Amino acid sequence: MEHYLTDNLISGVIYADCLPLSCQQLAAPLPEAALVRLGQENDEILRALFVLSETPRESFNDAADPQQLHFKLNLILDLVSRLYLQSVILPEVVSFRLTGRAIEWRTAEALPVGQAVQLTLYLSDKYPRPLVLAGVVAAVTPLEESHFTVIVTLAPLTESSQDQLDKFIFRQHRRVVAYRKQVENS
């Protein structure tokens, strides 16, 4: 039964990637006020990532074209973020799978089931501000060579944050599907 429950947590539309991720064990679950604050910050981050992921038109006809200005601002942001990343130590890059309700990743640390945790996930090198998620360890599965698969159920997000996270996951999933189709048709 537990296997079904954990499989059910990581089902539906999934965002799978390899990015910097860290997990901090908490003495107790975060209070509601902290979850609301995290939700607001995550909402800002996800909205910024959406704006950055928009692709401008290819042709620039007018020097004052808003698309051209958008492109130039993205270029400057990219350069500044790369400079910033040179001075910051990011968490280890790990393979993970994320849904709107849970996250799964491989780690060398066996976390206790039921443990409250805070996850820090860097979703973009162009905007090196991490998504911070709270949750509870739902399952730990031993793997080979002293590694484990950990599944964390996410603490409830604010409605806006949940909506933004679901949209982000869907967009990333859709891009992978489009890439697969492109490769198949090549």
Tab-separated table of C-alpha atoms in Angstrom:
chain	number	residue	atom	x	y	z
A	1	MET	CA	0.000	0.000	0.000
A	2	GLU	CA	2.827	2.447	0.836
A	3	HIS	CA	4.365	1.896	-2.626
A	4	TYR	CA	1.035	2.862	-4.229
A	5	LEU	CA	0.792	6.008	-2.094
A	6	THR	CA	4.309	7.149	-2.921
A	7	ASP	CA	3.829	6.386	-6.629
A	8	ASN	CA	0.585	8.353	-6.494
A	9	LEU	CA	2.442	11.389	-5.092
A	10	ILE	CA	4.816	11.455	-8.067
A	11	SER	CA	2.251	11.074	-10.839
A	12	GLY	CA	0.486	13.251	-13.361
A	13	VAL	CA	2.409	16.117	-14.926
A	14	ILE	CA	6.005	15.895	-13.719
A	15	TYR	CA	8.948	18.244	-14.060
A	16	ALA	CA	12.144	16.161	-14.081
A	17	ASP	CA	15.544	17.839	-14.162
A	18	CYS	CA	18.997	18.084	-12.574
A	19	LEU	CA	19.420	21.323	-10.622
A	20	PRO	CA	20.901	22.589	-7.338
A	21	LEU	CA	18.785	21.259	-4.459
A	22	SER	CA	19.354	21.233	-0.719
A	23	CYS	CA	17.299	19.790	2.115
A	24	GLN	CA	17.358	21.074	5.680
A	25	GLN	CA	15.752	19.089	8.491
A	26	LEU	CA	13.477	21.159	10.727
A	27	ALA	CA	12.702	20.651	14.414
A	28	ALA	CA	8.991	21.128	13.634
A	29	PRO	CA	6.818	21.980	10.638
A	30	LEU	CA	6.890	25.660	9.704
A	31	PRO	CA	4.111	27.776	11.243
A	32	GLU	CA	1.355	29.090	8.981
A	33	ALA	CA	2.770	32.635	8.946
A	34	ALA	CA	6.111	31.332	7.660
A	35	LEU	CA	4.332	29.246	5.000
A	36	VAL	CA	2.393	32.313	3.829
A	37	ARG	CA	5.626	34.342	3.636
A	38	LEU	CA	7.335	31.535	1.695
A	39	GLY	CA	4.316	31.392	-0.594
A	40	GLN	CA	4.593	35.087	-1.393
A	41	GLU	CA	8.322	34.809	-2.099
A	42	ASN	CA	7.840	31.696	-4.238
A	43	ASP	CA	5.058	33.435	-6.139
A	44	GLU	CA	7.452	36.303	-6.989
A	45	ILE	CA	10.133	33.856	-8.123
A	46	LEU	CA	7.793	31.789	-10.292
A	47	ARG	CA	6.329	34.921	-11.903
A	48	ALA	CA	9.835	36.203	-12.653
A	49	LEU	CA	10.793	32.863	-14.194
A	50	PHE	CA	7.679	32.992	-16.366
A	51	VAL	CA	8.617	36.451	-17.670
A	52	LEU	CA	12.204	35.351	-18.311
A	53	SER	CA	11.087	32.248	-20.184
A	54	GLU	CA	8.976	34.192	-22.678
A	55	THR	CA	10.631	34.175	-26.074
A	56	PRO	CA	10.638	37.494	-27.927
A	57	ARG	CA	9.958	37.750	-31.636
A	58	GLU	CA	12.960	37.090	-33.838
A	59	SER	CA	12.831	40.224	-35.994
A	60	PHE	CA	13.388	43.702	-34.619
A	61	ASN	CA	11.944	46.319	-36.981
A	62	ASP	CA	11.984	49.366	-34.749
A	63	ALA	CA	14.813	50.490	-32.465
A	64	ALA	CA	12.240	51.328	-29.777
A	65	ASP	CA	10.505	47.966	-30.130
A	66	PRO	CA	9.523	46.689	-26.663
A	67	GLN	CA	10.620	43.189	-27.694
A	68	GLN	CA	14.120	44.460	-28.437
A	69	LEU	CA	14.258	46.216	-25.061
A	70	HIS	CA	13.034	43.026	-23.418
A	71	PHE	CA	15.808	41.079	-25.138
A	72	LYS	CA	18.463	43.575	-24.032
A	73	LEU	CA	17.242	43.517	-20.427
A	74	ASN	CA	17.330	39.719	-20.438
A	75	LEU	CA	20.876	39.830	-21.762
A	76	ILE	CA	21.958	42.203	-18.987
A	77	LEU	CA	20.187	40.081	-16.374
A	78	ASP	CA	21.928	36.991	-17.722
A	79	LEU	CA	25.348	38.631	-17.451
A	80	VAL	CA	24.698	39.963	-13.930
A	81	SER	CA	23.370	36.605	-12.723
A	82	ARG	CA	26.445	34.821	-14.086
A	83	LEU	CA	28.664	37.241	-12.158
A	84	TYR	CA	26.581	36.648	-9.037
A	85	LEU	CA	26.803	32.872	-9.425
A	86	GLN	CA	30.598	33.097	-9.429
A	87	SER	CA	30.462	34.441	-5.856
A	88	VAL	CA	27.813	32.092	-4.450
A	89	ILE	CA	28.117	28.469	-3.453
A	90	LEU	CA	25.063	26.630	-4.732
A	91	PRO	CA	23.836	23.308	-3.371
A	92	GLU	CA	24.793	20.082	-5.121
A	93	VAL	CA	23.102	19.449	-8.459
A	94	VAL	CA	20.782	16.467	-8.113
A	95	SER	CA	18.285	14.643	-10.276
A	96	PHE	CA	14.714	15.270	-9.101
A	97	ARG	CA	11.075	14.901	-10.097
A	98	LEU	CA	8.620	17.599	-9.014
A	99	THR	CA	4.832	17.683	-9.035
A	100	GLY	CA	2.470	20.222	-7.525
A	101	ARG	CA	2.185	18.059	-4.412
A	102	ALA	CA	5.545	16.354	-3.934
A	103	ILE	CA	9.197	16.159	-4.889
A	104	GLU	CA	11.432	13.105	-5.258
A	105	TRP	CA	15.237	13.037	-5.438
A	106	ARG	CA	18.216	10.780	-4.800
A	107	THR	CA	20.521	11.471	-1.893
A	108	ALA	CA	23.189	9.868	0.277
A	109	GLU	CA	21.309	10.956	3.405
A	110	ALA	CA	18.561	8.707	4.776
A	111	LEU	CA	15.959	11.089	6.143
A	112	PRO	CA	13.444	9.747	8.665
A	113	VAL	CA	9.880	9.340	7.382
A	114	GLY	CA	7.706	12.022	8.969
A	115	GLN	CA	10.607	14.488	9.259
A	116	ALA	CA	9.702	18.128	8.576
A	117	VAL	CA	12.062	19.634	5.993
A	118	GLN	CA	12.734	22.815	4.068
A	119	LEU	CA	13.917	22.420	0.478
A	120	THR	CA	15.841	24.986	-1.532
A	121	LEU	CA	15.624	24.499	-5.300
A	122	TYR	CA	17.349	26.745	-7.839
A	123	LEU	CA	15.185	26.580	-10.966
A	124	SER	CA	17.183	28.912	-13.216
A	125	ASP	CA	20.740	30.122	-13.610
A	126	LYS	CA	19.354	33.315	-15.180
A	127	TYR	CA	17.485	34.111	-11.967
A	128	PRO	CA	19.523	32.596	-9.140
A	129	ARG	CA	16.906	33.046	-6.436
A	130	PRO	CA	15.762	29.704	-5.032
A	131	LEU	CA	12.298	28.346	-4.656
A	132	VAL	CA	11.917	27.392	-0.982
A	133	LEU	CA	9.435	24.634	-0.212
A	134	ALA	CA	8.417	23.128	3.113
A	135	GLY	CA	7.191	19.585	3.503
A	136	VAL	CA	7.320	16.258	5.271
A	137	VAL	CA	9.294	13.173	4.267
A	138	ALA	CA	6.695	10.691	2.984
A	139	ALA	CA	8.950	7.836	1.865
A	140	VAL	CA	12.593	6.785	1.791
A	141	THR	CA	13.664	3.916	-0.458
A	142	PRO	CA	17.174	2.437	-0.196
A	143	LEU	CA	19.118	2.198	-3.443
A	144	GLU	CA	22.508	0.804	-4.335
A	145	GLU	CA	25.754	2.100	-2.817
A	146	SER	CA	24.300	3.793	0.289
A	147	HIS	CA	21.968	6.089	-1.626
A	148	PHE	CA	18.264	6.661	-1.112
A	149	THR	CA	15.266	7.976	-2.998
A	150	VAL	CA	13.397	10.479	-0.847
A	151	ILE	CA	9.847	11.664	-1.478
A	152	VAL	CA	8.627	14.763	0.332
A	153	THR	CA	4.995	15.831	0.328
A	154	LEU	CA	4.863	19.586	0.053
A	155	ALA	CA	3.185	21.716	2.688
A	156	PRO	CA	0.085	23.458	1.360
A	157	LEU	CA	0.993	26.499	-0.721
A	158	THR	CA	-0.946	29.712	-1.039
A	159	GLU	CA	-3.487	29.504	-3.852
A	160	SER	CA	-1.461	31.849	-6.025
A	161	SER	CA	1.804	29.975	-5.401
A	162	GLN	CA	0.178	26.623	-6.118
A	163	ASP	CA	-1.217	27.995	-9.364
A	164	GLN	CA	2.182	29.412	-10.392
A	165	LEU	CA	3.990	26.177	-9.458
A	166	ASP	CA	1.499	24.070	-11.426
A	167	LYS	CA	1.906	26.358	-14.463
A	168	PHE	CA	5.708	26.209	-14.204
A	169	ILE	CA	5.679	22.403	-14.009
A	170	PHE	CA	3.275	22.173	-16.952
A	171	ARG	CA	5.405	24.519	-19.109
A	172	GLN	CA	8.571	22.548	-18.366
A	173	HIS	CA	6.791	19.257	-19.090
A	174	ARG	CA	5.371	20.664	-22.335
A	175	ARG	CA	8.852	21.749	-23.462
A	176	VAL	CA	10.206	18.235	-22.931
A	177	VAL	CA	7.313	16.758	-24.908
A	178	ALA	CA	7.876	19.262	-27.744
A	179	TYR	CA	11.598	18.461	-27.764
A	180	ARG	CA	10.890	14.718	-27.987
A	181	LYS	CA	8.545	15.282	-30.924
A	182	GLN	CA	11.155	17.423	-32.658
A	183	VAL	CA	13.820	14.734	-32.185
A	184	GLU	CA	11.463	12.012	-33.444
A	185	ASN	CA	10.648	14.044	-36.560
A	186	SER	CA	14.314	14.752	-37.343
